[in-house]
Tab-separated table of C-alpha atoms and ligand atoms in Angstrom:
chain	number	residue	atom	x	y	z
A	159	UNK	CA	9.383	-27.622	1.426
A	160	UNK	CA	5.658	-28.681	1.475
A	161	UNK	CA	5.956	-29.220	5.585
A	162	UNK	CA	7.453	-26.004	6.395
A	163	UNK	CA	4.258	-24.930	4.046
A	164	UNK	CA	1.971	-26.648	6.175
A	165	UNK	CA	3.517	-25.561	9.083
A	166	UNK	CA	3.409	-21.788	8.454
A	167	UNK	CA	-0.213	-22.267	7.482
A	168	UNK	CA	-1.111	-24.005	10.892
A	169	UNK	CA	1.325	-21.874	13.417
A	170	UNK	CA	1.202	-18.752	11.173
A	171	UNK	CA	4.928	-18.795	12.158
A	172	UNK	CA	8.489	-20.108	11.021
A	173	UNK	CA	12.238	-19.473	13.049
A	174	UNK	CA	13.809	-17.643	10.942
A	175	UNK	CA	16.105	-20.032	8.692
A	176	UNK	CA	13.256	-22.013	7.817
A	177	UNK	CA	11.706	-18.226	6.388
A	178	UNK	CA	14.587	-17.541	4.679
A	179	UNK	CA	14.587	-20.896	2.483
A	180	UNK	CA	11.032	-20.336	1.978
A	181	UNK	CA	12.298	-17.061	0.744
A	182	UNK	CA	15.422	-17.826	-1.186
A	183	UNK	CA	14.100	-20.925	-2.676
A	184	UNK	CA	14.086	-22.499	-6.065
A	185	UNK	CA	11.099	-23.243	-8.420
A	186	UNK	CA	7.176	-22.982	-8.676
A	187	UNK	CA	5.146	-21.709	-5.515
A	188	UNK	CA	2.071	-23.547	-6.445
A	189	UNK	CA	1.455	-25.281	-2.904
A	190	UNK	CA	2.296	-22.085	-1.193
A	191	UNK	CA	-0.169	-19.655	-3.225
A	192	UNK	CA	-2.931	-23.052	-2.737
A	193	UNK	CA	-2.434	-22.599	1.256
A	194	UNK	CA	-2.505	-18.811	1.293
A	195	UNK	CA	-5.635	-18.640	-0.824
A	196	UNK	CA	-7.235	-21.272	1.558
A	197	UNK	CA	-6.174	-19.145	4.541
A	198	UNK	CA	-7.259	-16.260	2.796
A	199	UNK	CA	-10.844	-17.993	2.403
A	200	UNK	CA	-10.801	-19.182	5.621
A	201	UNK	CA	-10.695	-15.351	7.159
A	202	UNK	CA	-13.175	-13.704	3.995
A	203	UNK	CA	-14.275	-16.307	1.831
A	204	UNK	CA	-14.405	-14.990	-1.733
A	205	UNK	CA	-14.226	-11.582	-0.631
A	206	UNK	CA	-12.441	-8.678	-2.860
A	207	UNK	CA	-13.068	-4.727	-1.079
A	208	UNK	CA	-12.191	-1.540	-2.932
A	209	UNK	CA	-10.379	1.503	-1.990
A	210	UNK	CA	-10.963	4.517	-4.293
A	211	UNK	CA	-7.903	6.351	-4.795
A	212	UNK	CA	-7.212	9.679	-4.877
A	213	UNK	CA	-3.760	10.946	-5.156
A	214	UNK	CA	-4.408	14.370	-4.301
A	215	UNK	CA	-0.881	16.195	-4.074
A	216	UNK	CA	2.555	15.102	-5.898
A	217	UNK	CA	4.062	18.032	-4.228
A	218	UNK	CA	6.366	16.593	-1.866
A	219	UNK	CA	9.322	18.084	0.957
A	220	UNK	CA	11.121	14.491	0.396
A	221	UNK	CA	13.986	13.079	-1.640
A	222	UNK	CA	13.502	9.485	-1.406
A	223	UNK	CA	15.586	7.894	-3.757
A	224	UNK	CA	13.203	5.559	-5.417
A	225	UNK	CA	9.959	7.898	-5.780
A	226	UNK	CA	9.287	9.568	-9.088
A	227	UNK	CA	7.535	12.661	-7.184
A	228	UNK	CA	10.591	13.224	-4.967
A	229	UNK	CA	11.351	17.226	-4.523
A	230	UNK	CA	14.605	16.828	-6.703
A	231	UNK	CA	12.571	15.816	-9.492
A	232	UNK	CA	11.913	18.995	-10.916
A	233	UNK	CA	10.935	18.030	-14.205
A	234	UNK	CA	7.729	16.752	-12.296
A	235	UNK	CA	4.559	19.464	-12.967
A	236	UNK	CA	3.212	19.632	-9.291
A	237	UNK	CA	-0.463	19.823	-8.464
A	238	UNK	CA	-2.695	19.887	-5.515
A	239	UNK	CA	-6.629	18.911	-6.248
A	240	UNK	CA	-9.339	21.332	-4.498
A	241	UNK	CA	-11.612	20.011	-2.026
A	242	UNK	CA	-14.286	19.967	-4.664
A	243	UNK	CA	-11.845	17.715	-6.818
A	244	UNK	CA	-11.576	15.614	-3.861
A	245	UNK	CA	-15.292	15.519	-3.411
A	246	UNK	CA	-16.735	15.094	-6.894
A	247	UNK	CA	-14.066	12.097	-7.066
A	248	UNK	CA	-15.662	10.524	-3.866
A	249	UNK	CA	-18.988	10.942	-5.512
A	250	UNK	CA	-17.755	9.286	-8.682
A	251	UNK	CA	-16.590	6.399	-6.448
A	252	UNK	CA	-19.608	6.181	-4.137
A	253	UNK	CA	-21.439	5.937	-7.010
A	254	UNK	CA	-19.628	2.654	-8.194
A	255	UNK	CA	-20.144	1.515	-4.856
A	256	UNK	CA	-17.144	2.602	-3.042
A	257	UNK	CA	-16.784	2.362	0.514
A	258	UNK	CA	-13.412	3.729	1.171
A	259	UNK	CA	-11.546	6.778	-0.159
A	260	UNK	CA	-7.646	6.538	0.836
A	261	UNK	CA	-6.289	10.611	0.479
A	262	UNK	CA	-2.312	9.718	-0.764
A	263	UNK	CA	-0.037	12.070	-1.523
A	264	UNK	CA	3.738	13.500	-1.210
A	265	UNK	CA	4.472	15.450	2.098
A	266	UNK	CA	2.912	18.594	0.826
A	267	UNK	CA	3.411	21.141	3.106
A	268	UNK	CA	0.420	22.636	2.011
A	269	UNK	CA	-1.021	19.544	4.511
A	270	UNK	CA	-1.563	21.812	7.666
A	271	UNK	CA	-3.581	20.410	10.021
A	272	UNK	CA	-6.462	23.110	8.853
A	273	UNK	CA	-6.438	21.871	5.735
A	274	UNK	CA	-6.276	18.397	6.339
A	275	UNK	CA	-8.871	18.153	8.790
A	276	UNK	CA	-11.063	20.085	7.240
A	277	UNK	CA	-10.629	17.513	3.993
A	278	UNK	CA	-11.407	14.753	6.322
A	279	UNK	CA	-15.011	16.580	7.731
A	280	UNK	CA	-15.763	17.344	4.791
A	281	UNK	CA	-15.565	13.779	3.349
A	282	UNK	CA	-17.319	12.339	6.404
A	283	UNK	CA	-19.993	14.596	6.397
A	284	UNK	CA	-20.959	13.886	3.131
A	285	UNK	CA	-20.261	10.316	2.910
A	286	UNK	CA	-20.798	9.122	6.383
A	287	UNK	CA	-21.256	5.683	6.053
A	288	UNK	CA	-17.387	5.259	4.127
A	289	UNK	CA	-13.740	4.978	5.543
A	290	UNK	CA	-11.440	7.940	4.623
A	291	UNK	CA	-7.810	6.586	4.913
A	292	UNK	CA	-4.961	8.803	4.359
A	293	UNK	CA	-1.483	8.514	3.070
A	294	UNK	CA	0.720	11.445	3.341
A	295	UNK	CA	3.518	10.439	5.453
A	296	UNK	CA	5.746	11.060	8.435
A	297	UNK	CA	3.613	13.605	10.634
A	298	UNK	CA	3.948	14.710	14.516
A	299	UNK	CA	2.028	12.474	17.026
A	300	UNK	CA	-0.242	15.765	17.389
A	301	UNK	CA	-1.383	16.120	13.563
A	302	UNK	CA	-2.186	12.028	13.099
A	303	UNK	CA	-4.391	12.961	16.435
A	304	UNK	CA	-6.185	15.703	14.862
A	305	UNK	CA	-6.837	13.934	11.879
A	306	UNK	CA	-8.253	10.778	14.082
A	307	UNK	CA	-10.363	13.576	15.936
A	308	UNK	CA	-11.721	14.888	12.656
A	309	UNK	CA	-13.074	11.644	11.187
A	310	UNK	CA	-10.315	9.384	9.354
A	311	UNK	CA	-9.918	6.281	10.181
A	312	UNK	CA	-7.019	4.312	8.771
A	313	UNK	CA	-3.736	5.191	7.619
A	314	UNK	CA	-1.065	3.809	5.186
A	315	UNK	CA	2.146	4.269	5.833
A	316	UNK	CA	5.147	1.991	4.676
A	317	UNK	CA	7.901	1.631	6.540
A	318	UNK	CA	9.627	0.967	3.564
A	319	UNK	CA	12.676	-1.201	5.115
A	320	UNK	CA	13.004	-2.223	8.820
A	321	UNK	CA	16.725	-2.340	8.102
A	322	UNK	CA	18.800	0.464	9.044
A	323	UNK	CA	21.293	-0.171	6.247
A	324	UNK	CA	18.909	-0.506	3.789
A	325	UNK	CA	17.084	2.623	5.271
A	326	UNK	CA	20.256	4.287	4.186
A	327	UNK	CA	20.781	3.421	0.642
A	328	UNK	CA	17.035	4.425	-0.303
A	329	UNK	CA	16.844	7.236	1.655
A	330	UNK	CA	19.110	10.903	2.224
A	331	UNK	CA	20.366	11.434	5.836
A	332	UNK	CA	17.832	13.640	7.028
A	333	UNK	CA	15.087	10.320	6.867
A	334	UNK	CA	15.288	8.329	9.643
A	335	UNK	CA	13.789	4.895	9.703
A	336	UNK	CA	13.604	5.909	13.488
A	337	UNK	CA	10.774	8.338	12.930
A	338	UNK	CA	8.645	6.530	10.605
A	339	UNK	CA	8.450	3.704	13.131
A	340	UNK	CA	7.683	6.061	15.975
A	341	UNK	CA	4.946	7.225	13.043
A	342	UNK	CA	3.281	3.822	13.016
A	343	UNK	CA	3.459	3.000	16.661
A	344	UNK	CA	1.667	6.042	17.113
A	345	UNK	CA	-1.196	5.848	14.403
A	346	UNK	CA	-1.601	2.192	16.607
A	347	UNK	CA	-1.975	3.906	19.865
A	348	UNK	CA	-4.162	6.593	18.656
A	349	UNK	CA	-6.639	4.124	16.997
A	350	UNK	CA	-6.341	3.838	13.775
A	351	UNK	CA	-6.348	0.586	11.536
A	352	UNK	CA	-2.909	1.303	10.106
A	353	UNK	CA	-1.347	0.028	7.017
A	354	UNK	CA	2.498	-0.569	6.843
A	355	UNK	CA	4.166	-2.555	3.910
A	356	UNK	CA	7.496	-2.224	1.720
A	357	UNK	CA	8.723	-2.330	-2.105
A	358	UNK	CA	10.105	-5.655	-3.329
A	359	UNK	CA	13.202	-5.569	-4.784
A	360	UNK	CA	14.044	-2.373	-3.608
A	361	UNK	CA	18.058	-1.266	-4.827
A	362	UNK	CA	19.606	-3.098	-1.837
A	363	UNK	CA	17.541	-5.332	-0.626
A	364	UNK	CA	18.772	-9.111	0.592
A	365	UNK	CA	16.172	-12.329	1.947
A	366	UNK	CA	17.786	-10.944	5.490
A	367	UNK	CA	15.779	-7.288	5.029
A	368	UNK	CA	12.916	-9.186	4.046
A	369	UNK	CA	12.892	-11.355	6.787
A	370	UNK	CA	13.570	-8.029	8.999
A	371	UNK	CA	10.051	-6.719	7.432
A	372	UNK	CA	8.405	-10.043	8.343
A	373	UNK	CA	9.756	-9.835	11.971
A	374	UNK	CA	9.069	-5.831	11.730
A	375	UNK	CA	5.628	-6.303	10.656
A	376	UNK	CA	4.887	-9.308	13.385
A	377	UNK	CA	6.026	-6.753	16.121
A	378	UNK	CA	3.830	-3.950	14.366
A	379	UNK	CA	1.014	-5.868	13.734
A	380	UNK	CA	-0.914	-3.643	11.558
A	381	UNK	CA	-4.385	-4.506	9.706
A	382	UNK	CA	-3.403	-4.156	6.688
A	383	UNK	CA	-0.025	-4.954	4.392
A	384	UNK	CA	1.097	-3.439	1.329
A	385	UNK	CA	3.719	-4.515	-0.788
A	386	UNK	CA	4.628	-4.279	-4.530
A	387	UNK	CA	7.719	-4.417	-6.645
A	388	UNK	CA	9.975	-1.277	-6.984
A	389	UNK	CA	9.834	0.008	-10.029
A	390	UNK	CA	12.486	2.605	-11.329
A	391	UNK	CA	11.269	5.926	-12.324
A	392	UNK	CA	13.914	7.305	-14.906
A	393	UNK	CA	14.148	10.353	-13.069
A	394	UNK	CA	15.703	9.149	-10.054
A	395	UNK	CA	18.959	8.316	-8.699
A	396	UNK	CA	17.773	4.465	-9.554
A	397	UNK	CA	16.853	5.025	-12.657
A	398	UNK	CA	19.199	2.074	-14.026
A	399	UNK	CA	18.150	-0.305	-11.496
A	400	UNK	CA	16.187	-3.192	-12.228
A	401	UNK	CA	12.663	-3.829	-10.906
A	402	UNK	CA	11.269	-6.273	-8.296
A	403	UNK	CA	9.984	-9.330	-9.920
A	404	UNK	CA	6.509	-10.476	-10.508
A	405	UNK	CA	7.400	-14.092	-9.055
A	406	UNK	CA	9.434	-12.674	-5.441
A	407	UNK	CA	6.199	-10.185	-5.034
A	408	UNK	CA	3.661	-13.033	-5.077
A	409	UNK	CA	5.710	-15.383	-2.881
A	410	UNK	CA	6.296	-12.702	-0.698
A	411	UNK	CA	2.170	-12.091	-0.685
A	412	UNK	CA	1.512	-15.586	0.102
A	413	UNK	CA	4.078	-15.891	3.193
A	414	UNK	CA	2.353	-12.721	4.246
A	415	UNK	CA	-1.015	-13.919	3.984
A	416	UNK	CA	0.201	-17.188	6.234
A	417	UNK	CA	2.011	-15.025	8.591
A	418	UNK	CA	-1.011	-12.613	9.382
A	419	UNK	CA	-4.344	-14.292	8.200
A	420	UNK	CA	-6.793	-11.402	9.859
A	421	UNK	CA	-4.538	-9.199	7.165
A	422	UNK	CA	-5.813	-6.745	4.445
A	423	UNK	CA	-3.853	-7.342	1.550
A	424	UNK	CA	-3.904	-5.162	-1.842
A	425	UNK	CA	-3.191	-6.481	-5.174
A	426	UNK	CA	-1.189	-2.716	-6.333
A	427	UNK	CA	-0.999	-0.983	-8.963
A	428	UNK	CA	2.553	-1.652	-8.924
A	429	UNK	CA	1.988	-5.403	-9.330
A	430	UNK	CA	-0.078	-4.651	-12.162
A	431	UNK	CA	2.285	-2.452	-13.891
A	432	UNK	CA	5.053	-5.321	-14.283
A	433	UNK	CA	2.703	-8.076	-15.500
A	434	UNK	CA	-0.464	-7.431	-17.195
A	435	UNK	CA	-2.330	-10.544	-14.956
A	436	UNK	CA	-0.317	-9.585	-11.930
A	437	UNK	CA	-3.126	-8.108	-9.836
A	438	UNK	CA	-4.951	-11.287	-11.021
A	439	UNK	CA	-2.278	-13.415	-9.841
A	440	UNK	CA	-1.694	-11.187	-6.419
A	441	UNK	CA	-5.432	-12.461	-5.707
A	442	UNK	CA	-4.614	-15.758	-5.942
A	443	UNK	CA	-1.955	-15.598	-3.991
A	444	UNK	CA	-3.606	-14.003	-0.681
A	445	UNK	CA	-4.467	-10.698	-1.736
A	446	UNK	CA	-7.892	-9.341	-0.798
A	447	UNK	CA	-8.111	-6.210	-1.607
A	448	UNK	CA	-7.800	-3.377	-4.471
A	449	UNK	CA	-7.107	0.014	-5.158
A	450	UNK	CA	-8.968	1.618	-8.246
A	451	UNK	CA	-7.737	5.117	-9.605
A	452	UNK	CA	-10.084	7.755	-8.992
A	453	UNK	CA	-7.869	10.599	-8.963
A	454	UNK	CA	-9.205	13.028	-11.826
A	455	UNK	CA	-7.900	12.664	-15.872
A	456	UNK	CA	-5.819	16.351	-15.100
A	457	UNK	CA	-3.590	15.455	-12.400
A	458	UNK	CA	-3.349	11.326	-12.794
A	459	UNK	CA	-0.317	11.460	-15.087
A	460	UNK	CA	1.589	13.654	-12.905
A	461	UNK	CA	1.450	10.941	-9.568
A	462	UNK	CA	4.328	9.417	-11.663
A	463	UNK	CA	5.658	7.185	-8.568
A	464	UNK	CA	7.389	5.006	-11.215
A	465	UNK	CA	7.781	4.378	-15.068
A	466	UNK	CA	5.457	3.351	-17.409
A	467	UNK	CA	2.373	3.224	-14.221
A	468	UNK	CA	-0.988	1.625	-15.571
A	469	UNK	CA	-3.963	3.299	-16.145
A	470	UNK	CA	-2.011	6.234	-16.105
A	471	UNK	CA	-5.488	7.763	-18.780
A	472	UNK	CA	-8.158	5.867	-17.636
A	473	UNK	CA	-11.764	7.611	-16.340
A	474	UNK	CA	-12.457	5.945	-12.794
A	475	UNK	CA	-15.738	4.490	-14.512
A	476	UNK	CA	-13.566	2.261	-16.807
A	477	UNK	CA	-11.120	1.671	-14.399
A	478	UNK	CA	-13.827	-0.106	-12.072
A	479	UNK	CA	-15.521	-2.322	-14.584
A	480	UNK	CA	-12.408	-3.338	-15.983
A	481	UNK	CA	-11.251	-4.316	-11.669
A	482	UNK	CA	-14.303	-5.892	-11.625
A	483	UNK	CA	-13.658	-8.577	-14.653
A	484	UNK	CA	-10.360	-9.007	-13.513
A	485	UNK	CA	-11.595	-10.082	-10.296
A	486	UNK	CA	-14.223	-12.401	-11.389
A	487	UNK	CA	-11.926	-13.995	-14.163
A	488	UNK	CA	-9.589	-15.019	-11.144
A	489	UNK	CA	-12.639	-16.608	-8.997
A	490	UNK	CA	-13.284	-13.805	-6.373
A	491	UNK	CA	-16.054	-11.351	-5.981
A	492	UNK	CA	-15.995	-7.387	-5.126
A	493	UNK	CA	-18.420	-6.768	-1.965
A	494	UNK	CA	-19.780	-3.244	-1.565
A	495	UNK	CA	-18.164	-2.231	2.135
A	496	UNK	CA	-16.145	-0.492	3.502
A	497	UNK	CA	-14.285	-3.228	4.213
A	498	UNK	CA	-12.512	-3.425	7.780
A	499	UNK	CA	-10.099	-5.530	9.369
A	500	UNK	CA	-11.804	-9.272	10.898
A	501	UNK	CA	-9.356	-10.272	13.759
B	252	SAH	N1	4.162	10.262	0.932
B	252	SAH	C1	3.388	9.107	1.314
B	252	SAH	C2	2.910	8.304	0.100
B	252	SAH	C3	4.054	7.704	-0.682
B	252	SAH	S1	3.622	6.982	-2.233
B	252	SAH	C4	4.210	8.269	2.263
B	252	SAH	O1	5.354	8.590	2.516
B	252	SAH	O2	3.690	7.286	2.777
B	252	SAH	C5	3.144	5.369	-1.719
B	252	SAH	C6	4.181	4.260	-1.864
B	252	SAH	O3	4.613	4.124	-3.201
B	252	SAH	C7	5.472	4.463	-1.104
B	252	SAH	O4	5.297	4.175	0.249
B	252	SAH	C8	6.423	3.511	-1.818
B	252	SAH	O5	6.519	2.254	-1.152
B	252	SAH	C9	5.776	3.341	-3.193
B	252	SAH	N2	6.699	3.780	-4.256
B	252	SAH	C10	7.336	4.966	-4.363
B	252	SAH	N3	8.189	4.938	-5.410
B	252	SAH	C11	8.096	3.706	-5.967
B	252	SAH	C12	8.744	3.048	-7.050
B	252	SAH	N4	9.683	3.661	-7.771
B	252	SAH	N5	8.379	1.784	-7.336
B	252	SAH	C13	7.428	1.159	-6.624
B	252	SAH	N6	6.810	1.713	-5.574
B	252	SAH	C14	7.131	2.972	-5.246
């Protein structure tokens, strides 16, 4: 096991039944998190950036089968933040010394163009030396152009599951795995650093679909990569199914980190809700980057993705010093930038 460690580290590369025992393996994954952290060092040193959050609409047209704020939830109290929400949170989080503001939300179809846009400007004129990244879904090739045009500059976008099949069990028939891949070839074309990632242990999900979102990813190549364990929200269709675990997430982290060095990798909120060290432990194992909550105390508990979400009543000041010690205690330090891709 330890060559096939040292030779992903040095080729950034494995055929694919040498990835899948790396993958279905037995036992600890101390070597592997000791070579992604030293490839991780290699490409940013000690280097941890921040990317205030604000979840800004849980109003959503989808019914992914997984998500807490899916439209069939109706139980879920919906809410859209005003622009001077939006703002006063980006001043809370420039403040702390933010650099990046990623807008996430369902597909709100309040989200014209207009209005998105207009967000966008608004955020870049006052805060022109930060990223704005947004996260709000499928959208025509035209709309992620006229947000480009209007100032943002990265997008997240998970594809979820490169897997067809899979596609099919966590999604209703009018998603098509199709489009969202068509989404993220075009945020690539038009210019944007573009984020793609999936859950782990999503309902479904077998070392082959995993090694499908490796080879996905590798054609994709996106700057950055985020991944966290599903988690079920108990008012879903998988309410009953068990979440991803803490120790396939970090192994998972690490083979990314060796697969795509240049990569910006968060330690979620996700991994922090199953294990109380598990953003900690996401660090050590190749992350490099993190997402503090800045969306404001009124609407946080209602971007319910999943159950039992962390720092679901936190104030964004708290939420920062408290990223900031957990950062330190596991041997990295936050830097103050906006923090862009090094290829
Ligand atoms: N509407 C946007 C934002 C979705 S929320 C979009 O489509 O991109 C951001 C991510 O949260 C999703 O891409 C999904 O991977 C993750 N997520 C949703 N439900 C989840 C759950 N139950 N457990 C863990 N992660 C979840």
């Amino acid at each position: 096991m330890e060559l096939l460690i040292t030779k992903l580290k040095t080729e950034h590369d494995l055929p694919d039944e040498e990835l899948l025992r790396l993958l279905t393996r037995e036992g600890e994954d101390t070597e592997l998190f000791a070579a992604a952290d030293e490839v991780r060092r290699a490409h940013y040193g000690t280097d941890v950036y921040l990317r205030g959050l604000i979840e800004f609409t849980n109003t959503c047209k989808n019914d992914c089968y997984y998500c807490g704020i899916r439209r069939s939830n109706t139980r879920a109290q919906r809410y859209r933040l005003t622009q001077e929400e939006i703002l006063s949170a980006c001043r809370t989080g420039y403040d702390m010394g933010f650099r990046t503001f990623v807008l996430q939300g369902g597909e709100d179809p309040r989200n014209t163009d207009e209005a998105v846009c207009a967000l966008v400007y608004a955020i870049k004129e006052h805060f022109p030396d930060c990223a704005v990244t947004l996260s709000i879904g499928e959208q025509s090739r035209s709309s992620y152009q006229a947000y480009f045009d209007a100032g943002a500059d990265r997008y997240l976008l998970r594809h979820e599951t490169a897997s067809e099949d899979h596609y099919r069990k966590l999604h209703p028939a009018e998603m098509r795995l199709a489009n969202r891949k068509r989404c993220l070839f075009d945020l690539k074309e038009i210019g944007y650093q573009v984020g793609a990632g999936f859950m782990v242990g999503s309902p479904g999900q077998t070392p082959h679909h995993l090694l499908a979102d490796l080879r996905f990813l590798q054609q994709l190549s996106p700057d950055m990569i985020g991944i966290g364990p599903f988690i079920p929200h108990h008012e879903t269709p998988f309410a009953a199914q068990p979440a991803g675990t803490l120790a396939m997430t970090l192994r998972l982290l690490s083979v990314l980190r060796l697969l795509f060095p240049y990569a910006l990798l968060p330690a979620t909120t996700a991994l922090g809700t199953i294990s109380p060290v598990g953003r900690e432990l996401g660090l050590k194992a190749g992350a490099n980057v993190m997402m503090p909550n800045l969306t404001p105390a009124r609407a946080r508990q209602h971007y319910d993705l999943y159950d039992n979400k962390i720092c679901m009543d936190e104030e964004a000041v708290k939420c920062r010093t408290c990223q900031e010690e957990r950062v330190r205690a596991a041997g990295y330090r936050i830097v103050c930038d906006r923090g862009d891709v090094r290829r």
